[in-house]
Amino acid sequence: MAGEGEDEQQEQGKGSHLVLLPLPFQGHINPMLQLANLLHSKGFSITIIHPQLNSPNPSDYPNLNFEIIPDGFSEPQRTGIKIIELLSAVNTNCEAPLRECLARLQAANPLNPISCLITDAILYSTQTIAEDLGLPRIVLRTSSPFSFLAFAMYSHLKAKGYLPIQDHRSEISVVELPPLRVKDLPGYPNTDVNAHSQFFEKIVNTTRSATAVILNSSDHLERAILPELHREFPIPIFFVGPLCKSSSSVSSNRLSENEQSCLDWLDKQESRSVLYVSFGSVTEMEEADLAETAWGLANSEQPFLWVIRPGLVTGSERTWPHLPEGFAEKTKGKGWVVKWAPQQKVLVHPAVGGFWTHAGWNSTLEGICSGVPMICWPRNGDQTVNARLVSCSWKVGLQLEGDRLERGEIEKGLRKLMADKEGEEMRERARVLKETAELCVIKGGSSYVAMNKLVNHILSL
Ligand code: UDX
């Protein structure tokens, strides 16, 4: 029976020591900490080993033990570097400190040895470390399962001629992965197809060698690809998400101060009137796109709350960009701009009626769990895949196509989302999807049951 044996699990889990290793970026740290909280509530003792980069404040997580390891990065070394090179460097730089830390933890706790490592899928170097130390490794894939499937099929899609993406073929449907078009396949800027292939292969192959994979989604959201996922990853798969819903919230305030001011401002706005605009924690945009965004927002005349992170504009070296002259006057009383927002609180605020997002997986799930329709402008990685799911599979939003933004297109899209009948229909589907997500994580729901199975799997290792 669903939920059966929960209390027993709490007892069983007690004393069993798990080590969790997040990739040190906000979109990966948040779901790993959410999983850590859930596993702690099941009675496990949890140690998080975290590189110095973006390390959370341990005092925010009194239930978790933290070990911070050196990562060998200085600030100039990580700016301007291509994403795949940066992620590869995290793997290489952390390997020796990680081995040393794990050996130290093992030696310090002979009566409570580490029973299992749970690591981000992108930390592929941890598979060899786990094997060398005789520790089972479970993978957490924090981004969308559909994009993970595309990673796994990348070489096949390359052999079929879909890749590299060529402009004149970018609209072609990828029949192996509906509803994706060639241009929706995952990838990073300024990186060739072979570098992508090698990087994705490392992640996928080391996941296949793990004892299980945990996915931050629900089998309901992913039901269209379940058979393919099981084919590509013939190990136990646990859909325990959306973690933002099933776990207690984590504070994502390490990159900047949370801004309470925006919640106070939202309190003064009419119900469902505000568009929340945020492009996540790492995505960048050109200065010209920032200006088009500003004028698109202003011309749409929709109230908005806009997160402009220092460093959002490419090459701005973490400074705060200048907004176009006249924008502040034109939007006076209608808009609020912050450097960072308590996003999950913002999205569930009754004044918020729409979410303009880059479609990072956490933002996408947080949008779904808040029941707000979305307008997506994906930039890279898994975001193109997620945006396609939002607009074509779940139909809870629309997508701004193309690499560059244009104020007229933005204005049209925003009006459609916030004021037209089409937007109303998306809002209704978003409401239903939210309810479904809630059903997955409550007692007896599929993700709730999967979490209990995961506990049993860990205890059986
Ligand atoms: C990255 C990738 O870009 C994304 O595609 C991938 O799915 C995960 O890793 P990021 O771009 O930061 O993540 O986006 P996202 O996954 O949406 O995560 C951002 C997190 O920061 C969310 O949990 C969001 O709630 C939080 N956030 C963002 C805030 O709390 N406040 C903000 O102002 C902006």
GROMACS .gro file of C-alpha atoms and ligand atoms in nm:
model
  495
    1MET     CA    1   0.000   0.000   0.000
    2ALA     CA    2   0.120   0.351  -0.077
    3GLY     CA    3   0.300   0.514   0.212
    4GLU     CA    4   0.311   0.186   0.402
    5GLY     CA    5   0.598   0.147   0.646
    6GLU     CA    6   0.681   0.516   0.659
    7ASP     CA    7   0.748   0.519   1.033
    8GLU     CA    8   0.955   0.203   1.006
    9GLN     CA    9   1.160   0.369   0.733
   10GLN     CA   10   1.233   0.662   0.963
   11GLU     CA   11   1.367   0.410   1.215
   12GLN     CA   12   1.558   0.216   0.951
   13GLY     CA   13   1.711   0.523   0.797
   14LYS     CA   14   1.841   0.649   1.131
   15GLY     CA   15   2.213   0.613   1.163
   16SER     CA   16   2.264   0.544   0.796
   17HIS     CA   17   2.510   0.801   0.664
   18LEU     CA   18   2.461   0.945   0.313
   19VAL     CA   19   2.700   1.182   0.141
   20LEU     CA   20   2.546   1.418  -0.115
   21LEU     CA   21   2.749   1.608  -0.374
   22PRO     CA   22   2.580   1.896  -0.556
   23LEU     CA   23   2.716   2.065  -0.866
   24PRO     CA   24   2.798   2.414  -0.732
   25PHE     CA   25   2.543   2.619  -0.928
   26GLN     CA   26   2.211   2.746  -0.794
   27GLY     CA   27   1.994   2.545  -1.035
   28HIS     CA   28   2.168   2.227  -0.916
   29ILE     CA   29   2.226   2.315  -0.549
   30ASN     CA   30   1.855   2.383  -0.481
   31PRO     CA   31   1.720   2.042  -0.586
   32MET     CA   32   2.007   1.857  -0.413
   33LEU     CA   33   1.937   2.039  -0.087
   34GLN     CA   34   1.565   1.973  -0.128
   35LEU     CA   35   1.647   1.602  -0.169
   36ALA     CA   36   1.878   1.622   0.135
   37ASN     CA   37   1.595   1.764   0.346
   38LEU     CA   38   1.361   1.488   0.230
   39LEU     CA   39   1.613   1.213   0.306
   40HIS     CA   40   1.682   1.369   0.645
   41SER     CA   41   1.310   1.358   0.719
   42LYS     CA   42   1.329   0.984   0.643
   43GLY     CA   43   1.584   0.945   0.918
   44PHE     CA   44   1.915   0.946   0.731
   45SER     CA   45   2.218   1.134   0.852
   46ILE     CA   46   2.335   1.362   0.571
   47THR     CA   47   2.669   1.517   0.485
   48ILE     CA   48   2.688   1.760   0.195
   49ILE     CA   49   3.031   1.790   0.037
   50HIS     CA   50   3.035   2.120  -0.149
   51PRO     CA   51   3.306   2.302  -0.346
   52GLN     CA   52   3.385   2.655  -0.227
   53LEU     CA   53   3.216   2.796  -0.538
   54ASN     CA   54   2.865   2.925  -0.450
   55SER     CA   55   2.872   2.727  -0.125
   56PRO     CA   56   2.553   2.754   0.081
   57ASN     CA   57   2.558   2.891   0.432
   58PRO     CA   58   2.562   2.580   0.657
   59SER     CA   59   2.380   2.770   0.931
   60ASP     CA   60   2.073   2.785   0.702
   61TYR     CA   61   2.058   2.403   0.715
   62PRO     CA   62   2.090   2.290   1.076
   63ASN     CA   63   1.987   1.932   0.988
   64LEU     CA   64   2.269   1.881   0.742
   65ASN     CA   65   2.646   1.850   0.794
   66PHE     CA   66   2.863   2.044   0.551
   67GLU     CA   67   3.217   1.982   0.430
   68ILE     CA   68   3.348   2.257   0.203
   69ILE     CA   69   3.630   2.146  -0.028
   70PRO     CA   70   3.870   2.360  -0.234
   71ASP     CA   71   3.782   2.381  -0.603
   72GLY     CA   72   4.091   2.558  -0.733
   73PHE     CA   73   3.895   2.838  -0.899
   74SER     CA   74   3.961   3.204  -0.868
   75GLU     CA   75   3.695   3.451  -0.987
   76PRO     CA   76   3.869   3.548  -1.316
   77GLN     CA   77   3.918   3.180  -1.406
   78ARG     CA   78   3.546   3.110  -1.405
   79THR     CA   79   3.424   3.412  -1.595
   80GLY     CA   80   3.425   3.408  -1.973
   81ILE     CA   81   3.492   3.031  -1.982
   82LYS     CA   82   3.269   2.807  -2.197
   83ILE     CA   83   3.009   2.616  -1.996
   84ILE     CA   84   3.133   2.267  -2.084
   85GLU     CA   85   3.493   2.367  -2.002
   86LEU     CA   86   3.381   2.507  -1.668
   87LEU     CA   87   3.184   2.193  -1.580
   88SER     CA   88   3.474   1.971  -1.686
   89ALA     CA   89   3.708   2.179  -1.471
   90VAL     CA   90   3.478   2.135  -1.169
   91ASN     CA   91   3.509   1.758  -1.219
   92THR     CA   92   3.887   1.769  -1.252
   93ASN     CA   93   3.959   2.025  -0.981
   94CYS     CA   94   3.739   1.862  -0.718
   95GLU     CA   95   3.858   1.506  -0.769
   96ALA     CA   96   4.158   1.504  -0.531
   97PRO     CA   97   3.995   1.716  -0.254
   98LEU     CA   98   3.687   1.496  -0.276
   99ARG     CA   99   3.886   1.173  -0.236
  100GLU     CA  100   4.067   1.324   0.060
  101CYS     CA  101   3.742   1.442   0.220
  102LEU     CA  102   3.568   1.106   0.176
  103ALA     CA  103   3.868   0.920   0.322
  104ARG     CA  104   3.868   1.157   0.618
  105LEU     CA  105   3.494   1.110   0.677
  106GLN     CA  106   3.532   0.731   0.656
  107ALA     CA  107   3.819   0.732   0.905
  108ALA     CA  108   3.635   0.964   1.144
  109ASN     CA  109   3.318   0.753   1.153
  110PRO     CA  110   3.417   0.384   1.168
  111LEU     CA  111   3.091   0.303   1.348
  112ASN     CA  112   2.878   0.496   1.102
  113PRO     CA  113   3.039   0.441   0.762
  114ILE     CA  114   2.915   0.615   0.449
  115SER     CA  115   2.650   0.389   0.300
  116CYS     CA  116   2.604   0.568  -0.031
  117LEU     CA  117   2.705   0.869  -0.240
  118ILE     CA  118   2.434   1.070  -0.415
  119THR     CA  119   2.590   1.300  -0.672
  120ASP     CA  120   2.477   1.537  -0.942
  121ALA     CA  121   2.481   1.363  -1.283
  122ILE     CA  122   2.724   1.624  -1.417
  123LEU     CA  123   2.981   1.525  -1.152
  124TYR     CA  124   3.074   1.226  -1.368
  125SER     CA  125   3.421   1.190  -1.211
  126THR     CA  126   3.257   1.072  -0.889
  127GLN     CA  127   3.170   0.735  -1.043
  128THR     CA  128   3.536   0.624  -1.047
  129ILE     CA  129   3.589   0.767  -0.699
  130ALA     CA  130   3.288   0.571  -0.571
  131GLU     CA  131   3.414   0.250  -0.736
  132ASP     CA  132   3.766   0.297  -0.596
  133LEU     CA  133   3.627   0.345  -0.245
  134GLY     CA  134   3.377   0.061  -0.280
  135LEU     CA  135   3.083   0.297  -0.229
  136PRO     CA  136   2.754   0.270  -0.419
  137ARG     CA  137   2.672   0.584  -0.620
  138ILE     CA  138   2.323   0.709  -0.697
  139VAL     CA  139   2.282   0.991  -0.950
  140LEU     CA  140   2.052   1.288  -0.910
  141ARG     CA  141   1.967   1.442  -1.245
  142THR     CA  142   1.850   1.789  -1.150
  143SER     CA  143   1.748   1.909  -1.496
  144SER     CA  144   1.465   1.778  -1.710
  145PRO     CA  145   1.442   1.404  -1.777
  146PHE     CA  146   1.349   1.477  -2.140
  147SER     CA  147   1.674   1.667  -2.191
  148PHE     CA  148   1.858   1.379  -2.023
  149LEU     CA  149   1.706   1.146  -2.280
  150ALA     CA  150   1.826   1.380  -2.554
  151PHE     CA  151   2.177   1.369  -2.398
  152ALA     CA  152   2.162   0.989  -2.410
  153MET     CA  153   2.053   0.989  -2.775
  154TYR     CA  154   2.289   1.265  -2.886
  155SER     CA  155   2.536   1.043  -3.076
  156HIS     CA  156   2.249   0.864  -3.244
  157LEU     CA  157   2.091   1.196  -3.347
  158LYS     CA  158   2.429   1.311  -3.475
  159ALA     CA  159   2.464   0.992  -3.682
  160LYS     CA  160   2.114   1.051  -3.823
  161GLY     CA  161   2.226   1.392  -3.950
  162TYR     CA  162   2.023   1.617  -3.717
  163LEU     CA  163   2.344   1.753  -3.566
  164PRO     CA  164   2.525   1.987  -3.588
  165ILE     CA  165   2.226   2.220  -3.608
  166GLN     CA  166   2.217   2.390  -3.946
  167ASP     CA  167   2.005   2.702  -3.991
  168HIS     CA  168   1.813   2.570  -4.291
  169ARG     CA  169   1.724   2.245  -4.107
  170SER     CA  170   1.660   2.387  -3.760
  171GLU     CA  171   1.279   2.372  -3.789
  172ILE     CA  172   1.275   2.001  -3.886
  173SER     CA  173   1.100   1.771  -3.638
  174VAL     CA  174   1.315   1.521  -3.451
  175VAL     CA  175   1.089   1.222  -3.504
  176GLU     CA  176   1.270   1.023  -3.234
  177LEU     CA  177   1.190   1.289  -2.972
  178PRO     CA  178   0.853   1.453  -3.040
  179PRO     CA  179   0.767   1.740  -3.010
  180LEU     CA  180   1.129   1.860  -3.041
  181ARG     CA  181   1.258   2.034  -3.349
  182VAL     CA  182   1.627   2.027  -3.437
  183LYS     CA  183   1.673   2.373  -3.284
  184ASP     CA  184   1.526   2.248  -2.954
  185LEU     CA  185   1.799   1.988  -2.899
  186PRO     CA  186   2.010   2.067  -2.592
  187GLY     CA  187   2.341   2.247  -2.636
  188TYR     CA  188   2.571   2.524  -2.521
  189PRO     CA  189   2.687   2.832  -2.712
  190ASN     CA  190   3.018   2.840  -2.902
  191THR     CA  191   3.071   2.467  -2.853
  192ASP     CA  192   3.110   2.218  -3.136
  193VAL     CA  193   2.912   1.901  -3.178
  194ASN     CA  194   3.201   1.670  -3.083
  195ALA     CA  195   3.264   1.852  -2.756
  196HIS     CA  196   2.890   1.815  -2.679
  197SER     CA  197   2.899   1.445  -2.768
  198GLN     CA  198   3.197   1.371  -2.546
  199PHE     CA  199   3.057   1.568  -2.254
  200PHE     CA  200   2.709   1.411  -2.274
  201GLU     CA  201   2.860   1.062  -2.312
  202LYS     CA  202   3.059   1.100  -1.990
  203ILE     CA  203   2.747   1.203  -1.800
  204VAL     CA  204   2.525   0.935  -1.950
  205ASN     CA  205   2.774   0.646  -1.927
  206THR     CA  206   2.864   0.716  -1.566
  207THR     CA  207   2.492   0.737  -1.483
  208ARG     CA  208   2.438   0.396  -1.642
  209SER     CA  209   2.716   0.261  -1.416
  210ALA     CA  210   2.548   0.402  -1.104
  211THR     CA  211   2.313   0.189  -0.893
  212ALA     CA  212   2.009   0.411  -0.959
  213VAL     CA  213   1.900   0.750  -1.088
  214ILE     CA  214   1.677   1.000  -0.912
  215LEU     CA  215   1.481   1.239  -1.133
  216ASN     CA  216   1.337   1.572  -1.026
  217SER     CA  217   1.004   1.522  -1.196
  218SER     CA  218   0.699   1.302  -1.172
  219ASP     CA  219   0.608   1.008  -1.390
  220HIS     CA  220   0.289   1.196  -1.481
  221LEU     CA  221   0.482   1.486  -1.634
  222GLU     CA  222   0.718   1.251  -1.818
  223ARG     CA  223   0.481   0.974  -1.918
  224ALA     CA  224   0.541   1.033  -2.292
  225ILE     CA  225   0.906   0.927  -2.261
  226LEU     CA  226   0.900   0.670  -1.982
  227PRO     CA  227   0.974   0.364  -2.204
  228GLU     CA  228   1.266   0.542  -2.375
  229LEU     CA  229   1.408   0.656  -2.042
  230HIS     CA  230   1.398   0.301  -1.909
  231ARG     CA  231   1.561   0.177  -2.230
  232GLU     CA  232   1.847   0.429  -2.209
  233PHE     CA  233   1.896   0.391  -1.834
  234PRO     CA  234   1.838   0.025  -1.745
  235ILE     CA  235   1.880   0.086  -1.371
  236PRO     CA  236   1.616   0.172  -1.110
  237ILE     CA  237   1.469   0.517  -1.182
  238PHE     CA  238   1.298   0.713  -0.906
  239PHE     CA  239   1.073   1.007  -0.998
  240VAL     CA  240   1.054   1.189  -0.666
  241GLY     CA  241   0.961   1.538  -0.783
  242PRO     CA  242   0.880   1.809  -0.822
  243LEU     CA  243   1.125   1.846  -0.532
  244CYS     CA  244   1.024   2.211  -0.483
  245LYS     CA  245   0.684   2.070  -0.386
  246SER     CA  246   0.776   1.748  -0.204
  247SER     CA  247   1.050   1.901   0.011
  248SER     CA  248   1.064   2.192   0.251
  249SER     CA  249   1.186   2.500   0.066
  250VAL     CA  250   1.553   2.590   0.053
  251SER     CA  251   1.675   2.945   0.053
  252SER     CA  252   1.842   3.032  -0.275
  253ASN     CA  253   1.999   3.350  -0.154
  254ARG     CA  254   2.367   3.284  -0.197
  255LEU     CA  255   2.406   3.483  -0.516
  256SER     CA  256   2.244   3.795  -0.385
  257GLU     CA  257   2.025   3.912  -0.102
  258ASN     CA  258   1.663   3.809  -0.123
  259GLU     CA  259   1.450   4.111  -0.176
  260GLN     CA  260   1.157   4.130   0.061
  261SER     CA  261   1.073   4.464  -0.103
  262CYS     CA  262   0.917   4.291  -0.401
  263LEU     CA  263   0.675   4.093  -0.183
  264ASP     CA  264   0.565   4.420  -0.021
  265TRP     CA  265   0.516   4.570  -0.367
  266LEU     CA  266   0.319   4.262  -0.486
  267ASP     CA  267   0.088   4.298  -0.185
  268LYS     CA  268  -0.030   4.627  -0.335
  269GLN     CA  269  -0.108   4.487  -0.682
  270GLU     CA  270  -0.434   4.348  -0.816
  271SER     CA  271  -0.493   3.975  -0.826
  272ARG     CA  272  -0.316   3.796  -1.116
  273SER     CA  273  -0.215   4.124  -1.274
  274VAL     CA  274   0.165   4.102  -1.248
  275LEU     CA  275   0.407   3.937  -1.488
  276TYR     CA  276   0.713   3.799  -1.304
  277VAL     CA  277   1.028   3.813  -1.521
  278SER     CA  278   1.341   3.619  -1.432
  279PHE     CA  279   1.609   3.443  -1.633
  280GLY     CA  280   1.759   3.228  -1.356
  281SER     CA  281   2.096   3.238  -1.188
  282VAL     CA  282   2.348   3.200  -1.470
  283THR     CA  283   2.188   3.284  -1.805
  284GLU     CA  284   2.315   3.593  -1.980
  285MET     CA  285   2.165   3.823  -2.244
  286GLU     CA  286   2.304   4.085  -2.482
  287GLU     CA  287   2.263   4.452  -2.390
  288ALA     CA  288   2.038   4.501  -2.695
  289ASP     CA  289   1.807   4.221  -2.574
  290LEU     CA  290   1.787   4.384  -2.232
  291ALA     CA  291   1.674   4.707  -2.398
  292GLU     CA  292   1.414   4.521  -2.610
  293THR     CA  293   1.289   4.348  -2.294
  294ALA     CA  294   1.256   4.683  -2.119
  295TRP     CA  295   1.057   4.841  -2.403
  296GLY     CA  296   0.850   4.526  -2.461
  297LEU     CA  297   0.748   4.533  -2.094
  298ALA     CA  298   0.683   4.906  -2.095
  299ASN     CA  299   0.477   4.898  -2.417
  300SER     CA  300   0.268   4.599  -2.305
  301GLU     CA  301   0.146   4.813  -2.013
  302GLN     CA  302   0.132   4.502  -1.794
  303PRO     CA  303   0.247   4.544  -1.436
  304PHE     CA  304   0.576   4.352  -1.394
  305LEU     CA  305   0.831   4.242  -1.140
  306TRP     CA  306   1.166   4.201  -1.315
  307VAL     CA  307   1.479   4.035  -1.174
  308ILE     CA  308   1.794   4.189  -1.319
  309ARG     CA  309   2.088   4.002  -1.169
  310PRO     CA  310   2.426   4.173  -1.166
  311GLY     CA  311   2.606   4.003  -1.456
  312LEU     CA  312   2.284   3.931  -1.649
  313VAL     CA  313   2.422   4.124  -1.943
  314THR     CA  314   2.704   3.945  -2.124
  315GLY     CA  315   3.043   4.100  -2.048
  316SER     CA  316   2.905   4.321  -1.770
  317GLU     CA  317   3.147   4.160  -1.520
  318ARG     CA  318   2.885   4.123  -1.250
  319THR     CA  319   2.790   4.491  -1.255
  320TRP     CA  320   2.432   4.605  -1.276
  321PRO     CA  321   2.328   4.708  -1.629
  322HIS     CA  322   2.186   5.046  -1.732
  323LEU     CA  323   1.822   5.044  -1.832
  324PRO     CA  324   1.723   5.253  -2.133
  325GLU     CA  325   1.660   5.622  -2.080
  326GLY     CA  326   1.292   5.694  -2.031
  327PHE     CA  327   1.208   5.340  -1.916
  328ALA     CA  328   1.179   5.430  -1.546
  329GLU     CA  329   0.945   5.723  -1.622
  330LYS     CA  330   0.729   5.522  -1.860
  331THR     CA  331   0.684   5.232  -1.616
  332LYS     CA  332   0.651   5.438  -1.297
  333GLY     CA  333   0.399   5.273  -1.067
  334LYS     CA  334   0.365   4.973  -1.302
  335GLY     CA  335   0.694   4.793  -1.258
  336TRP     CA  336   0.939   4.687  -0.991
  337VAL     CA  337   1.299   4.582  -1.060
  338VAL     CA  338   1.509   4.378  -0.815
  339LYS     CA  339   1.850   4.212  -0.823
  340TRP     CA  340   1.721   3.882  -0.688
  341ALA     CA  341   1.377   3.766  -0.575
  342PRO     CA  342   1.249   3.497  -0.340
  343GLN     CA  343   1.117   3.325  -0.652
  344GLN     CA  344   0.905   3.050  -0.503
  345LYS     CA  345   0.725   3.299  -0.277
  346VAL     CA  346   0.679   3.538  -0.566
  347LEU     CA  347   0.529   3.275  -0.794
  348VAL     CA  348   0.261   3.174  -0.544
  349HIS     CA  349   0.172   3.534  -0.462
  350PRO     CA  350  -0.193   3.601  -0.564
  351ALA     CA  351  -0.088   3.913  -0.758
  352VAL     CA  352   0.129   3.711  -0.999
  353GLY     CA  353  -0.052   3.610  -1.315
  354GLY     CA  354   0.229   3.506  -1.549
  355PHE     CA  355   0.596   3.408  -1.554
  356TRP     CA  356   0.843   3.512  -1.823
  357THR     CA  357   1.125   3.259  -1.779
  358HIS     CA  358   1.436   3.124  -1.951
  359ALA     CA  359   1.283   2.780  -1.880
  360GLY     CA  360   1.556   2.650  -1.651
  361TRP     CA  361   1.421   2.326  -1.508
  362ASN     CA  362   1.374   2.457  -1.153
  363SER     CA  363   1.194   2.765  -1.277
  364THR     CA  364   0.978   2.550  -1.503
  365LEU     CA  365   0.882   2.320  -1.214
  366GLU     CA  366   0.826   2.614  -0.979
  367GLY     CA  367   0.601   2.770  -1.244
  368ILE     CA  368   0.406   2.445  -1.277
  369CYS     CA  369   0.372   2.405  -0.901
  370SER     CA  370   0.239   2.760  -0.873
  371GLY     CA  371  -0.013   2.714  -1.153
  372VAL     CA  372   0.102   3.023  -1.347
  373PRO     CA  373   0.117   3.023  -1.727
  374MET     CA  374   0.463   3.090  -1.870
  375ILE     CA  375   0.627   3.269  -2.155
  376CYS     CA  376   0.961   3.107  -2.232
  377TRP     CA  377   1.276   3.250  -2.383
  378PRO     CA  378   1.521   2.958  -2.361
  379ARG     CA  379   1.894   3.026  -2.397
  380ASN     CA  380   2.091   2.702  -2.372
  381GLY     CA  381   2.142   2.362  -2.206
  382ASP     CA  382   1.811   2.191  -2.132
  383GLN     CA  383   1.610   2.515  -2.156
  384THR     CA  384   1.513   2.471  -2.523
  385VAL     CA  385   1.372   2.128  -2.441
  386ASN     CA  386   1.183   2.255  -2.138
  387ALA     CA  387   1.033   2.546  -2.329
  388ARG     CA  388   0.902   2.306  -2.591
  389LEU     CA  389   0.738   2.094  -2.321
  390VAL     CA  390   0.574   2.403  -2.173
  391SER     CA  391   0.437   2.530  -2.504
  392CYS     CA  392   0.366   2.208  -2.696
  393SER     CA  393   0.326   1.915  -2.458
  394TRP     CA  394   0.161   2.067  -2.152
  395LYS     CA  395   0.038   2.378  -2.336
  396VAL     CA  396   0.072   2.593  -2.026
  397GLY     CA  397   0.264   2.870  -2.195
  398LEU     CA  398   0.415   3.003  -2.512
  399GLN     CA  399   0.762   3.051  -2.646
  400LEU     CA  400   0.942   3.354  -2.784
  401GLU     CA  401   1.127   3.207  -3.081
  402GLY     CA  402   1.471   3.311  -3.193
  403ASP     CA  403   1.796   3.414  -3.036
  404ARG     CA  404   1.724   3.785  -3.038
  405LEU     CA  405   1.439   3.969  -2.872
  406GLU     CA  406   1.222   4.228  -3.041
  407ARG     CA  407   0.996   4.466  -2.847
  408GLY     CA  408   0.693   4.420  -3.077
  409GLU     CA  409   0.706   4.039  -3.046
  410ILE     CA  410   0.746   4.067  -2.669
  411GLU     CA  411   0.449   4.302  -2.640
  412LYS     CA  412   0.235   4.066  -2.850
  413GLY     CA  413   0.340   3.762  -2.646
  414LEU     CA  414   0.281   3.931  -2.313
  415ARG     CA  415  -0.065   4.050  -2.409
  416LYS     CA  416  -0.153   3.701  -2.534
  417LEU     CA  417  -0.040   3.547  -2.206
  418MET     CA  418  -0.183   3.804  -1.966
  419ALA     CA  419  -0.493   3.937  -2.139
  420ASP     CA  420  -0.617   3.715  -2.427
  421LYS     CA  421  -0.845   3.415  -2.437
  422GLU     CA  422  -0.551   3.194  -2.538
  423GLY     CA  423  -0.372   3.299  -2.219
  424GLU     CA  424  -0.686   3.223  -2.018
  425GLU     CA  425  -0.688   2.869  -2.160
  426MET     CA  426  -0.320   2.826  -2.071
  427ARG     CA  427  -0.396   2.950  -1.720
  428GLU     CA  428  -0.670   2.690  -1.684
  429ARG     CA  429  -0.439   2.409  -1.802
  430ALA     CA  430  -0.170   2.542  -1.565
  431ARG     CA  431  -0.419   2.519  -1.279
  432VAL     CA  432  -0.493   2.155  -1.364
  433LEU     CA  433  -0.122   2.070  -1.403
  434LYS     CA  434  -0.050   2.224  -1.065
  435GLU     CA  435  -0.317   2.006  -0.904
  436THR     CA  436  -0.169   1.699  -1.069
  437ALA     CA  437   0.179   1.789  -0.942
  438GLU     CA  438   0.033   1.823  -0.593
  439LEU     CA  439  -0.133   1.483  -0.615
  440CYS     CA  440   0.202   1.322  -0.705
  441VAL     CA  441   0.375   1.434  -0.387
  442ILE     CA  442   0.103   1.385  -0.126
  443LYS     CA  443   0.075   1.057   0.065
  444GLY     CA  444  -0.004   0.780  -0.181
  445GLY     CA  445   0.099   0.985  -0.485
  446SER     CA  446   0.349   0.845  -0.736
  447SER     CA  447   0.644   1.058  -0.624
  448TYR     CA  448   0.567   0.992  -0.258
  449VAL     CA  449   0.568   0.618  -0.324
  450ALA     CA  450   0.886   0.648  -0.533
  451MET     CA  451   1.057   0.828  -0.246
  452ASN     CA  452   0.977   0.541  -0.012
  453LYS     CA  453   1.106   0.295  -0.271
  454LEU     CA  454   1.425   0.501  -0.297
  455VAL     CA  455   1.468   0.474   0.080
  456ASN     CA  456   1.432   0.097   0.056
  457HIS     CA  457   1.677   0.088  -0.234
  458ILE     CA  458   1.938   0.281  -0.033
  459LEU     CA  459   1.886   0.056   0.269
  460SER     CA  460   1.933  -0.252   0.050
  461LEU     CA  461   2.275  -0.144  -0.084
  462UDX     C1  462   2.081   2.602  -1.448
  462UDX     C2  463   2.046   2.591  -1.595
  462UDX     O1  464   2.059   2.714  -1.661
  462UDX     C3  465   1.909   2.531  -1.613
  462UDX     O2  466   1.875   2.525  -1.750
  462UDX     C4  467   1.910   2.393  -1.555
  462UDX     O3  468   1.784   2.333  -1.573
  462UDX     C5  469   1.951   2.399  -1.410
  462UDX     O4  470   2.074   2.468  -1.396
  462UDX     P1  471   1.943   2.829  -1.375
  462UDX     O5  472   1.968   2.888  -1.507
  462UDX     O6  473   1.988   2.903  -1.259
  462UDX     O7  474   1.994   2.677  -1.367
  462UDX     O8  475   1.782   2.813  -1.372
  462UDX     P2  476   1.681   2.732  -1.284
  462UDX     O9  477   1.693   2.585  -1.306
  462UDX    O10  478   1.550   2.790  -1.313
  462UDX    O11  479   1.723   2.760  -1.135
  462UDX     C6  480   1.724   2.888  -1.078
  462UDX     C7  481   1.689   2.877  -0.931
  462UDX    O12  482   1.718   3.003  -0.872
  462UDX     C8  483   1.540   2.850  -0.910
  462UDX    O13  484   1.523   2.757  -0.807
  462UDX     C9  485   1.482   2.986  -0.870
  462UDX    O14  486   1.377   2.978  -0.778
  462UDX    C10  487   1.603   3.052  -0.807
  462UDX     N1  488   1.593   3.199  -0.826
  462UDX    C11  489   1.615   3.256  -0.947
  462UDX    C12  490   1.558   3.275  -0.717
  462UDX    O15  491   1.534   3.222  -0.608
  462UDX     N2  492   1.550   3.409  -0.735
  462UDX    C13  493   1.574   3.472  -0.851
  462UDX    O16  494   1.565   3.595  -0.857
  462UDX    C14  495   1.608   3.391  -0.964
   0.00000   0.00000   0.00000
